[in-house]
Amino acid sequence: MKTLIWVEHDNASMKDATLAVVTAAAKLGEVHALVAGSGCASVADQVAKVDGIATVHVADDAALANGLAENVAPLVAGLMDSHDAFLAPATTTGKNIAPRVAALLDVMQISDILSVESADTFTRPIYAGNAIATVKTSDSKLVITVRGTAFDKAATEGGSASIEAVGGASDAGTSAFVSEEIAKSERPELTSAKTIVSGGRALGSSEKFEEVITPLADKLGAAIGASRAAVDAGYVPNDYQVGQTGKIVAPEVYMAIGISGAIQHLAGMKDSKVIVAINKDEDAPIFQVADIGLVADLFDAVPELTSKV
Amino acid sequence: MRRKVQFMIVQMEGNDMKILVPVKRVIDYNVKPRVKSDGSGVDLANVKMSMNPFDEISVEEAIRLKEAGKAEEIVAVSVGPQKAQETLRTALAMGADRAILVNTDEEVEPLGVAKILAKIVEEEAPQLVICGKQAIDDDSNQTGQMLAALLGWGQGTFANTVELDGNSVDVKREIDGGLQTVKLNLPAVVTTDLRLNEPRYASLPNIMKAKKKPMDEKTVADYGVDITPRLTTTNVSEPPVRQAGEKVADVDALVEKLKAVGAI
Ligand SMILES: Cc1cc2nc3c(=O)[nH]c(=O)nc-3n(C[C@H](O)[C@H](O)[C@H](O)COP(=O)(O)OP(=O)(O)OC[C@H]3O[C@@H](n4cnc5c(N)ncnc54)[C@H](O)[C@@H]3O)c2cc1C
Ligand SMILES: Nc1ncnc2c1ncn2[C@@H]1O[C@H](COP(=O)(O)O)[C@@H](O)[C@H]1O
């Protein structure tokens, strides 16, 4: 089988999310990568070094600069004449583009796979991860999004893929990029961090969140996450949300602070290696999944913890 | 001359704007799903069912656009069993004008739903379709994007803010790194994210009124769409259960534990 993977990037560098997709695709067959963007040659060079990739296809066109699904999907669908499977990470970019490709190819997408069982059979979470479905497809072309936490990352060195330019991109004329607000941070990214400190509704305000959570995260070199309630209340930006409908994370250590542990939150973090919970309610559901629990008022416990680690 | 131009703009914004809102009947988000012991699926017998939470957000957004004078009519659509009528009644009670039930007892995959919706779009000619970003049962996150592809329309997925303006719609999208704004020509598809709005509850008088609002009943055959599933679920199992660990007495004990597991 010949697979085509979506390379996630910002026209300057490849994003880590790509690497788990390489591993998943390699289980199906030969891995080809698509770098679609504008002025993205340096990304192609990085991808060519990733272990396990045969060919890097580079589509460099102004219409692809911002990854608009309307412009990207026809390009991918065209390339699928010579590939059998398209795999993208289950990031907001992958989720935006892949279903559009699937519909153009008249196939069902298999979302958020956890494993490759065989060339046509995969497992995926349903009902907020409360059930795992094994699904077998009858489609002749596969379109798949990959859960990043479920596959090892391919090595970023050791490969020597050939780089080929592909043409045929155009502006569909239905949508245009206007602007982007991307916060730049020195902190590790949520989805690749080794340690995550997450805060919930209990923090009460963005000031308190900053005052209590940030110093602990700084000390641990951790990424910062949050529950939906904390995001909705405006304590932190939307892209901090961990959960069923936010980011899926599986760090070495996940600290849930003032988070009750609703199933939608657990869906996003219960595969973490060590879960630590600090909550003043000893019956909070988060304690049912926590390896280490502390029943305490977070406004006392967290500053003390910060001073002692 | 000037007056006439203004009049025309009002006409375009007001009278032509029809919004289609697909709503799915799913397990209530407060219910913890139980996997059937024979591995055939999730037990939905006697389980509380509700409108998919993202679809409530879609209905709310459509109503707000109508209240702001930017939309004329809201049509709610559901593909599902007879009971999906209840979901559509909820949409009507919130403020949708009429409803279409595409009645089927089959489980229709996102691709099938998108194909049915595309046919309804042909008939109804809405300027905007507002879907949820994800159904909380299948967690597919596909239908809106597929519909946009089938129609050749622009798509504004994971919407945080929707601004409708004559011939286009600006959608601020929740993306992994922050927020992104795109401008889509109308007609277009939007899918809703959590922060777009807070859905209202239907008031009792509105629930009564909703009973009189029109609801069309259709079948899949009426649309001539092939919904044969492409995926077969061969097994549904429980995820590995996580055992609760232990509670520690104080912060010092917590620090000890963290050291013991190599966390710090
Ligand atoms: C469609 C849908 C999708 C959703 N997706 C997500 C998602 O992706 N991610 C997500 O997180 N949620 C999601 N939710 C929301 C989820 O259901 C919960 O509402 C949310 O996770 C609750 O956040 P919380 O734990 O911060 O708040 P709460 O449930 O209010 O919990 C606050 C906790 O803080 C504790 N507390 C209070 N004061 C203190 C103190 N001083 N010290 C210590 N502890 C204290 C309380 O005991 C309580 O346990 C979704 C909901 C829906 C309907
Ligand atoms: N059976 C259905 N009937 C009506 N709308 C649906 C149906 N299935 C999916 N949708 C719409 O598509 C969105 C995304 O669903 P999904 O792609 O299944 O995650 C939902 O929020 C609904 O707006």
XYZ file of C-alpha atoms and ligand atoms in Angstrom:
649
model
C 0.000 0.000 0.000
C 1.178 3.515 -0.786
C 0.242 6.094 1.816
C 0.255 9.878 1.673
C 0.626 11.756 4.937
C -0.272 15.348 5.686
C 2.703 17.277 7.032
C 1.642 19.804 9.632
C 3.790 22.938 9.453
C 3.780 26.720 9.455
C 5.773 27.111 6.201
C 8.964 27.351 8.279
C 9.112 24.159 10.312
C 7.418 20.810 10.573
C 5.173 20.273 13.614
C 5.703 17.316 15.921
C 2.165 16.072 15.266
C 3.417 14.824 11.894
C 5.724 12.238 13.452
C 3.056 10.002 14.971
C 1.313 9.967 11.595
C 4.491 8.660 9.952
C 4.510 5.751 12.413
C 0.836 4.963 11.802
C 1.250 5.167 8.010
C 4.314 2.913 8.075
C 2.101 0.155 9.485
C 0.085 0.300 6.249
C 2.837 0.567 3.681
C 5.240 2.906 1.953
C 5.110 6.422 3.389
C 4.916 9.445 1.119
C 4.563 12.899 2.590
C 2.821 15.992 1.291
C 4.133 19.403 2.222
C 1.508 21.861 1.000
C 2.230 25.499 1.640
C 3.867 28.605 0.332
C 7.619 29.159 0.585
C 7.823 25.857 2.418
C 11.041 24.402 0.973
C 12.752 24.269 4.374
C 9.890 22.161 5.717
C 10.379 19.687 2.891
C 14.062 19.426 3.791
C 13.179 18.604 7.409
C 10.595 16.046 6.379
C 13.032 14.338 4.021
C 15.232 13.552 7.034
C 12.444 11.914 9.023
C 13.053 8.207 9.340
C 10.786 6.055 7.204
C 9.614 8.393 4.460
C 10.147 7.428 0.819
C 9.155 10.583 -1.024
C 8.262 14.121 -0.058
C 5.838 15.830 -2.431
C 6.039 19.582 -2.211
C 3.170 21.739 -3.419
C 4.378 25.306 -3.126
C 1.692 27.786 -4.106
C 0.300 31.026 -2.692
C -3.160 29.412 -2.576
C -1.841 26.895 -0.051
C -0.152 29.376 2.269
C -2.678 29.059 5.087
C -3.839 25.512 4.596
C -7.367 26.484 3.583
C -9.283 23.215 3.224
C -11.102 24.482 0.122
C -7.783 24.784 -1.719
C -5.895 21.899 -0.166
C -8.519 19.137 -0.409
C -8.733 19.030 -4.244
C -4.942 18.851 -4.421
C -4.850 15.906 -2.012
C -7.771 14.204 -3.750
C -5.835 14.483 -7.029
C -2.733 12.906 -5.490
C -4.869 10.022 -4.269
C -4.972 8.705 -7.848
C -1.516 7.353 -7.094
C -1.847 6.638 -3.344
C -4.056 4.252 -1.397
C -4.380 5.980 1.960
C -4.323 9.578 3.198
C -3.391 10.078 6.837
C -3.460 13.338 8.766
C -2.941 14.093 12.442
C -6.147 14.601 14.465
C -5.227 18.249 14.985
C -7.523 21.115 14.118
C -5.788 21.277 10.729
C -6.155 17.561 10.049
C -9.774 17.555 11.195
C -10.519 20.479 8.932
C -8.981 19.013 5.792
C -9.294 15.211 5.914
C -13.114 14.926 5.861
C -13.196 17.275 2.884
C -10.756 14.973 1.083
C -12.820 11.929 2.056
C -16.012 13.409 0.630
C -14.267 14.330 -2.637
C -13.121 10.701 -2.893
C -16.535 9.410 -1.821
C -15.136 7.460 1.131
C -15.818 7.477 4.869
C -13.107 8.944 7.025
C -11.869 6.885 9.955
C -11.383 9.467 12.685
C -8.810 9.564 15.425
C -7.394 6.034 15.123
C -5.679 4.439 18.107
C -4.226 1.450 16.291
C -3.797 -0.198 12.916
C -5.090 -3.756 13.222
C -4.704 -4.630 9.542
C -4.833 -2.934 6.152
C -8.567 -2.280 6.519
C -9.203 -2.473 10.269
C -8.546 0.129 12.938
C -9.535 0.958 16.491
C -10.910 4.349 17.470
C -12.488 5.924 20.544
C -16.200 6.725 20.594
C -18.423 8.241 23.314
C -15.625 10.396 24.723
C -13.312 7.416 24.891
C -15.727 5.459 27.072
C -15.763 2.825 24.375
C -13.245 1.642 21.813
C -14.648 0.577 18.455
C -12.912 -1.742 16.034
C -13.932 -0.660 12.537
C -13.354 -2.332 9.201
C -13.677 -0.314 6.044
C -14.900 -1.454 2.647
C -13.686 1.681 0.860
C -10.943 1.263 -1.717
C -9.120 4.427 -0.627
C -8.517 5.166 3.044
C -8.797 8.569 4.700
C -7.682 8.531 8.302
C -6.911 10.933 11.113
C -4.426 9.736 13.714
C -4.493 10.305 17.462
C -1.011 11.585 18.251
C -0.790 10.057 21.718
C -1.482 6.552 20.411
C 1.592 6.184 18.204
C 5.303 6.644 18.837
C 6.957 9.539 17.113
C 9.138 8.713 14.120
C 12.767 9.818 14.465
C 13.528 13.202 12.936
C 16.895 11.990 11.664
C 18.060 9.059 9.625
C 15.845 9.401 6.579
C 16.823 10.525 3.105
C 13.628 10.847 1.133
C 13.590 12.257 -2.373
C 11.827 15.581 -2.799
C 9.466 16.091 -5.728
C 7.520 19.171 -6.696
C 3.830 18.750 -7.416
C 1.761 21.306 -9.290
C -1.913 21.716 -9.863
C -2.796 23.806 -6.821
C -5.314 26.587 -7.287
C -7.504 28.955 -5.321
C -11.047 27.600 -5.139
C -12.225 31.167 -4.684
C -14.680 30.296 -1.915
C -12.677 31.311 1.134
C -9.873 33.612 2.167
C -7.521 33.797 5.108
C -8.025 37.006 7.111
C -5.881 36.821 10.235
C -4.477 34.655 12.970
C -3.896 35.174 16.684
C -1.259 32.656 17.710
C 0.251 33.058 21.145
C 4.020 32.615 21.144
C 5.239 30.898 24.251
C 8.499 29.541 25.611
C 6.580 26.721 27.206
C 6.485 23.215 25.704
C 3.458 22.498 23.516
C 0.579 20.830 25.327
C 0.496 17.797 23.058
C 4.218 17.070 23.325
C 4.988 18.199 26.897
C 6.405 15.698 29.422
C 4.609 17.434 32.271
C 1.311 19.312 32.231
C -0.176 21.407 34.999
C -3.891 21.954 34.390
C -6.250 24.236 36.226
C -10.019 24.190 36.497
C -12.960 26.355 37.419
C -11.782 26.447 41.035
C -9.049 28.946 40.127
C -11.738 31.593 39.954
C -10.081 34.212 37.730
C -7.344 34.639 35.158
C -5.292 36.522 37.779
C -5.488 33.624 40.220
C -4.789 31.118 37.467
C -1.642 33.041 36.578
C -0.668 33.486 40.221
C -1.178 29.861 41.297
C -0.721 27.629 38.247
C 1.991 29.437 36.287
C 4.762 29.371 38.960
C 4.307 25.615 39.452
C 4.397 25.036 35.694
C 7.502 27.234 35.435
C 9.258 25.286 38.125
C 8.445 21.952 36.514
C 9.121 23.143 32.966
C 5.565 22.095 32.245
C 2.934 23.023 29.704
C -0.271 24.569 31.008
C -3.659 23.032 30.357
C -7.177 23.709 31.542
C -10.671 22.317 31.815
C -13.429 23.595 29.598
C -14.902 25.490 32.538
C -11.651 27.425 33.011
C -11.501 28.245 29.306
C -15.164 29.236 29.067
C -14.709 31.538 32.048
C -11.852 33.229 30.216
C -9.057 32.320 32.641
C -6.946 30.981 29.755
C -7.142 30.857 25.934
C -9.270 28.248 24.170
C -6.310 26.245 22.932
C -5.474 25.239 26.525
C -8.549 23.029 26.743
C -7.837 19.372 27.428
C -10.600 16.879 26.740
C -12.989 15.112 24.408
C -13.472 18.213 22.329
C -10.168 19.889 23.100
C -6.648 18.520 23.081
C -5.789 14.905 23.780
C -2.670 14.616 25.907
C -0.675 11.782 27.461
C 2.296 13.279 29.301
C 4.510 11.555 31.851
C 2.855 13.613 34.576
C -0.535 15.338 34.459
C -1.549 17.503 37.395
C -5.266 18.295 37.614
C -5.753 21.189 39.983
C -9.264 22.228 40.958
C -10.707 20.056 38.189
C -13.627 17.768 39.052
C -12.921 15.092 36.438
C -15.973 15.146 34.145
C -15.931 12.376 31.522
C -15.260 14.968 28.822
C -12.127 16.079 30.643
C -10.958 12.530 31.431
C -11.313 11.697 27.721
C -8.421 14.023 27.023
C -5.915 13.015 29.712
C -6.586 9.585 31.156
C -3.771 7.992 29.165
C -1.231 10.105 31.033
C 1.407 8.029 32.797
C 1.034 9.545 36.258
C -2.036 11.560 37.185
C -1.896 13.856 40.181
C -5.055 15.495 41.504
C -5.473 18.298 43.971
C -9.076 18.943 44.907
C -10.809 19.952 48.106
C -13.688 17.547 47.514
C -12.558 14.051 48.452
C -15.352 12.551 46.347
C -14.392 14.393 43.167
C -14.388 11.883 40.267
C -10.856 12.902 39.308
C -9.631 10.856 42.293
C -10.965 7.693 40.597
C -8.251 7.986 37.951
C -5.540 9.761 39.927
C -2.407 7.851 40.933
C -1.657 10.425 43.589
C -4.411 12.471 45.179
C -4.300 15.291 47.667
C -7.484 16.521 49.291
C -6.725 20.134 50.032
C -7.532 23.714 49.231
C -5.498 24.422 46.142
C -4.812 28.000 47.167
C -2.802 26.628 50.119
C -1.456 23.425 48.631
C -0.213 24.618 45.250
C 1.973 27.507 46.461
C 3.416 25.182 49.102
C 4.069 22.528 46.471
C 5.693 25.102 44.212
C 8.056 26.118 46.988
C 8.999 22.508 47.716
C 9.729 21.090 44.282
C -30.626 56.834 -6.130
C -28.922 56.481 -2.804
C -32.104 55.358 -1.122
C -32.656 52.682 -3.653
C -29.225 51.165 -3.109
C -29.780 51.013 0.631
C -33.114 49.356 0.102
C -31.510 46.665 -2.013
C -28.925 45.882 0.626
C -31.596 45.457 3.246
C -33.400 43.084 0.921
C -30.322 40.938 0.430
C -29.496 40.727 4.092
C -32.982 40.146 5.301
C -35.154 38.279 2.914
C -32.912 35.750 1.276
C -31.113 34.492 4.285
C -32.268 31.044 5.201
C -30.223 28.985 7.657
C -30.244 25.198 7.758
C -29.296 23.622 11.087
C -28.664 19.859 11.202
C -29.267 18.448 14.684
C -28.505 14.958 15.929
C -30.171 13.011 18.701
C -27.447 11.546 20.915
C -26.854 10.191 24.397
C -27.147 12.995 26.962
C -23.706 14.365 27.774
C -24.230 13.744 31.502
C -24.709 10.016 31.047
C -21.738 7.688 31.353
C -22.045 5.266 28.441
C -21.925 1.539 29.186
C -20.447 -0.907 26.747
C -22.586 -4.003 26.110
C -20.941 -7.166 27.357
C -21.241 -8.904 23.975
C -19.093 -6.236 22.341
C -21.862 -5.178 19.966
C -22.006 -1.542 21.000
C -23.009 0.893 23.693
C -26.186 0.235 25.666
C -28.703 2.950 24.794
C -31.804 1.241 26.193
C -33.503 3.503 28.763
C -30.701 6.016 28.511
C -31.482 9.726 28.474
C -31.092 11.149 24.975
C -30.706 14.822 24.072
C -29.740 17.130 21.274
C -26.010 16.968 20.546
C -24.592 19.866 22.631
C -22.788 21.404 19.669
C -26.064 21.411 17.749
C -27.717 23.407 20.526
C -24.974 25.946 19.959
C -25.763 25.898 16.220
C -29.467 26.462 16.803
C -28.682 29.284 19.227
C -26.381 30.962 16.725
C -28.999 30.778 13.991
C -31.589 32.306 16.317
C -29.240 35.125 17.259
C -28.618 35.881 13.583
C -32.359 35.985 13.047
C -32.893 38.199 16.077
C -30.233 40.541 14.720
C -32.252 40.846 11.505
C -29.610 39.028 9.486
C -31.606 35.894 8.803
C -35.173 35.248 7.843
C -35.868 31.599 8.385
C -34.302 28.734 10.348
C -34.891 25.159 9.244
C -33.782 22.365 11.577
C -33.043 18.935 10.072
C -32.391 15.599 11.676
C -31.547 12.234 10.165
C -32.585 9.544 12.574
C -35.352 7.483 14.160
C -38.899 8.682 14.828
C -37.743 9.784 18.288
C -35.492 12.380 16.682
C -38.754 14.338 16.419
C -38.196 15.260 20.071
C -34.815 16.729 19.190
C -36.383 18.731 16.382
C -39.163 19.931 18.722
C -36.451 21.192 21.039
C -34.914 23.135 18.156
C -38.351 24.548 17.307
C -38.968 25.478 20.934
C -35.644 27.294 21.047
C -36.699 29.314 18.003
C -36.269 27.424 14.730
C -39.165 28.011 12.325
C -39.739 24.574 10.877
C -38.215 21.133 10.860
C -37.485 18.226 8.564
C -37.120 14.699 9.909
C -35.433 12.233 7.601
C -36.760 9.137 9.234
C -34.551 6.063 9.316
C -33.733 3.340 11.801
C -30.430 2.668 10.100
C -27.297 4.134 11.588
C -26.273 6.683 8.984
C -22.569 7.509 8.734
C -21.357 11.093 8.378
C -20.843 10.613 4.621
C -24.447 9.437 4.259
C -25.749 12.272 6.422
C -23.730 14.766 4.369
C -25.222 13.365 1.146
C -28.759 13.652 2.479
C -28.072 17.173 3.722
C -26.658 18.110 0.305
C -29.975 17.072 -1.287
C -31.927 19.085 1.257
C -29.692 22.060 0.529
C -30.567 21.713 -3.170
C -34.272 21.902 -2.305
C -34.129 24.528 0.390
C -31.347 26.740 -0.999
C -30.113 28.063 2.364
C -27.318 30.629 2.413
C -25.775 29.137 5.503
C -25.635 25.674 7.053
C -24.589 25.585 10.706
C -23.522 22.137 11.948
C -21.993 21.114 15.250
C -18.278 20.412 15.066
C -18.694 16.921 16.457
C -21.386 14.510 17.540
C -20.566 13.336 21.057
C -21.507 9.724 20.296
C -19.439 8.857 17.222
C -16.939 11.695 17.839
C -16.398 11.786 14.060
C -16.023 15.508 13.437
C -16.669 15.112 9.705
C -20.186 15.853 8.565
C -19.946 19.623 8.073
C -16.653 19.403 6.188
C -18.052 16.621 3.981
C -21.173 18.616 3.226
C -19.082 21.638 2.260
C -17.016 19.430 -0.061
C -20.072 17.907 -1.719
C -21.546 21.371 -2.311
C -18.253 22.988 -3.293
C -18.827 25.612 -0.576
C -16.434 27.237 1.824
C -16.216 25.867 5.366
C -15.662 27.685 8.640
C -15.012 24.906 11.127
C -14.778 25.151 14.944
C -16.379 28.588 14.996
C -15.768 30.876 17.959
C -17.389 33.920 16.337
C -19.604 34.222 13.255
C -20.140 37.543 11.539
C -22.581 37.588 8.700
C -22.249 40.395 6.250
C -24.258 40.554 3.025
C -22.453 38.220 0.694
C -19.881 36.743 3.017
C -19.362 35.418 6.498
C -16.315 35.942 8.701
C -15.616 32.974 10.943
C -13.147 33.142 13.784
C -11.990 29.557 14.279
C -10.624 27.818 17.385
C -7.398 26.187 16.209
C -4.630 24.375 18.055
C -2.380 27.412 18.363
C -5.061 30.015 19.067
C -7.569 31.650 16.744
C -7.806 32.047 12.984
C -10.234 34.175 10.999
C -11.401 33.215 7.507
C -13.803 34.957 5.168
C -16.171 32.707 3.250
C -18.341 33.565 0.289
C -21.984 32.703 0.836
C -23.422 30.149 0.711
C -21.158 28.429 3.222
C -20.980 25.801 5.955
C -20.049 26.693 9.523
C -19.362 24.201 12.328
C -19.708 25.363 15.915
C -17.266 25.187 18.809
C -18.014 25.529 22.519
C -17.263 29.223 22.916
C -19.534 30.465 20.124
C -22.446 31.143 22.470
C -24.414 29.809 25.406
C -27.583 28.130 24.173
C -30.847 29.284 25.706
C -33.391 27.043 27.374
C -36.738 26.843 25.672
C -39.441 28.567 27.732
C -42.692 26.777 28.487
C -44.778 29.017 26.183
C -42.268 28.407 23.410
C -42.404 24.658 23.981
C -46.191 24.892 23.552
C -45.837 27.012 20.431
C -43.302 24.609 18.978
C -45.928 21.880 18.871
C -47.716 23.825 16.155
C -44.691 24.568 14.043
C -44.427 22.562 10.819
C -42.452 19.321 10.768
C -41.989 17.497 7.470
C -41.371 13.789 7.549
C -39.230 12.313 4.833
C -37.455 9.054 4.168
C -33.974 8.461 2.853
C -35.564 7.105 -0.348
C -37.152 10.537 -0.952
C -33.656 11.862 -1.565
C -32.392 8.946 -3.637
C -29.191 8.726 -1.660
C -27.241 5.536 -1.088
C -26.428 5.349 2.607
C -24.956 1.855 2.666
C -22.352 1.965 5.443
C -18.726 1.903 4.405
C -17.510 0.990 7.864
C -18.458 -2.097 9.854
C -17.972 -2.037 13.581
C -16.703 -5.496 14.418
C -16.306 -4.949 18.136
C -16.886 -2.357 20.843
C -14.937 -2.751 24.053
C -14.283 -0.919 27.288
C -11.101 1.073 27.374
C -8.497 -0.149 29.859
C -9.711 0.875 33.312
C -7.427 3.055 35.327
C -7.085 2.083 38.938
C -7.289 4.844 41.463
C -4.001 5.230 43.281
C -3.646 6.538 46.771
C -4.370 9.747 48.560
C -1.577 11.435 50.401
C -1.942 13.357 53.645
C -0.195 16.607 52.851
C 2.063 18.474 50.476
C 5.234 16.932 51.932
C 3.886 13.449 51.285
C 2.918 14.550 47.782
C 6.451 15.765 47.110
C 7.826 12.430 48.389
C 5.508 10.510 46.071
C 6.362 12.673 43.101
C 10.027 11.990 43.747
C 9.379 8.274 44.135
C 7.740 8.018 40.711
C 10.417 10.179 39.166
C 8.026 12.992 38.374
C 10.300 15.619 39.874
C -20.157 18.958 24.408
C -19.290 19.104 25.601
C -17.936 19.018 25.434
C -17.077 19.189 26.514
N -15.742 19.091 26.304
C -14.909 19.251 27.359
C -13.490 19.151 27.197
O -12.983 18.901 26.092
N -12.703 19.350 28.278
C -13.214 19.622 29.534
O -12.448 19.813 30.479
N -14.542 19.715 29.703
C -15.397 19.540 28.656
N -16.738 19.667 28.856
C -17.216 20.171 30.163
C -17.286 19.128 31.274
O -18.522 18.451 31.191
C -17.194 19.839 32.648
O -18.226 20.788 32.745
C -15.868 20.542 32.885
O -14.788 19.676 32.592
C -15.796 21.024 34.319
O -14.623 21.785 34.530
P -13.994 21.874 36.004
O -13.642 20.516 36.471
O -12.903 22.889 35.942
O -15.165 22.540 36.854
P -16.072 21.906 37.983
O -16.734 20.672 37.535
O -16.899 23.016 38.490
O -15.042 21.453 39.110
C -14.326 22.329 39.908
C -13.615 21.466 40.955
O -12.782 22.284 41.744
C -12.863 21.862 43.109
N -12.530 23.016 43.942
C -13.247 24.142 44.139
N -12.571 25.004 44.933
C -11.403 24.408 45.234
C -10.266 24.803 46.000
N -10.214 25.989 46.616
N -9.251 23.930 46.117
C -9.285 22.718 45.510
N -10.322 22.298 44.756
C -11.363 23.137 44.621
C -14.276 21.374 43.268
O -14.343 20.439 44.336
C -14.555 20.750 41.911
O -14.238 19.369 41.906
C -17.604 19.465 27.791
C -18.986 19.529 27.972
C -19.821 19.352 26.892
C -21.288 19.423 27.097
N -27.967 12.089 11.919
C -27.752 13.415 11.868
N -28.785 14.266 11.697
C -28.574 15.602 11.641
N -27.369 16.172 11.750
C -26.310 15.367 11.922
C -26.435 13.965 11.985
N -25.201 13.443 12.158
C -24.340 14.486 12.205
N -25.001 15.650 12.061
C -24.430 17.008 12.074
O -23.034 16.929 11.889
C -22.341 17.381 13.056
C -21.056 16.618 13.250
O -21.299 15.254 13.431
P -20.163 14.134 13.274
O -19.499 14.376 11.962
O -20.902 12.830 13.320
O -19.232 14.293 14.438
C -23.367 17.294 14.167
O -23.067 18.199 15.203
C -24.646 17.668 13.429
O -24.733 19.065 13.219
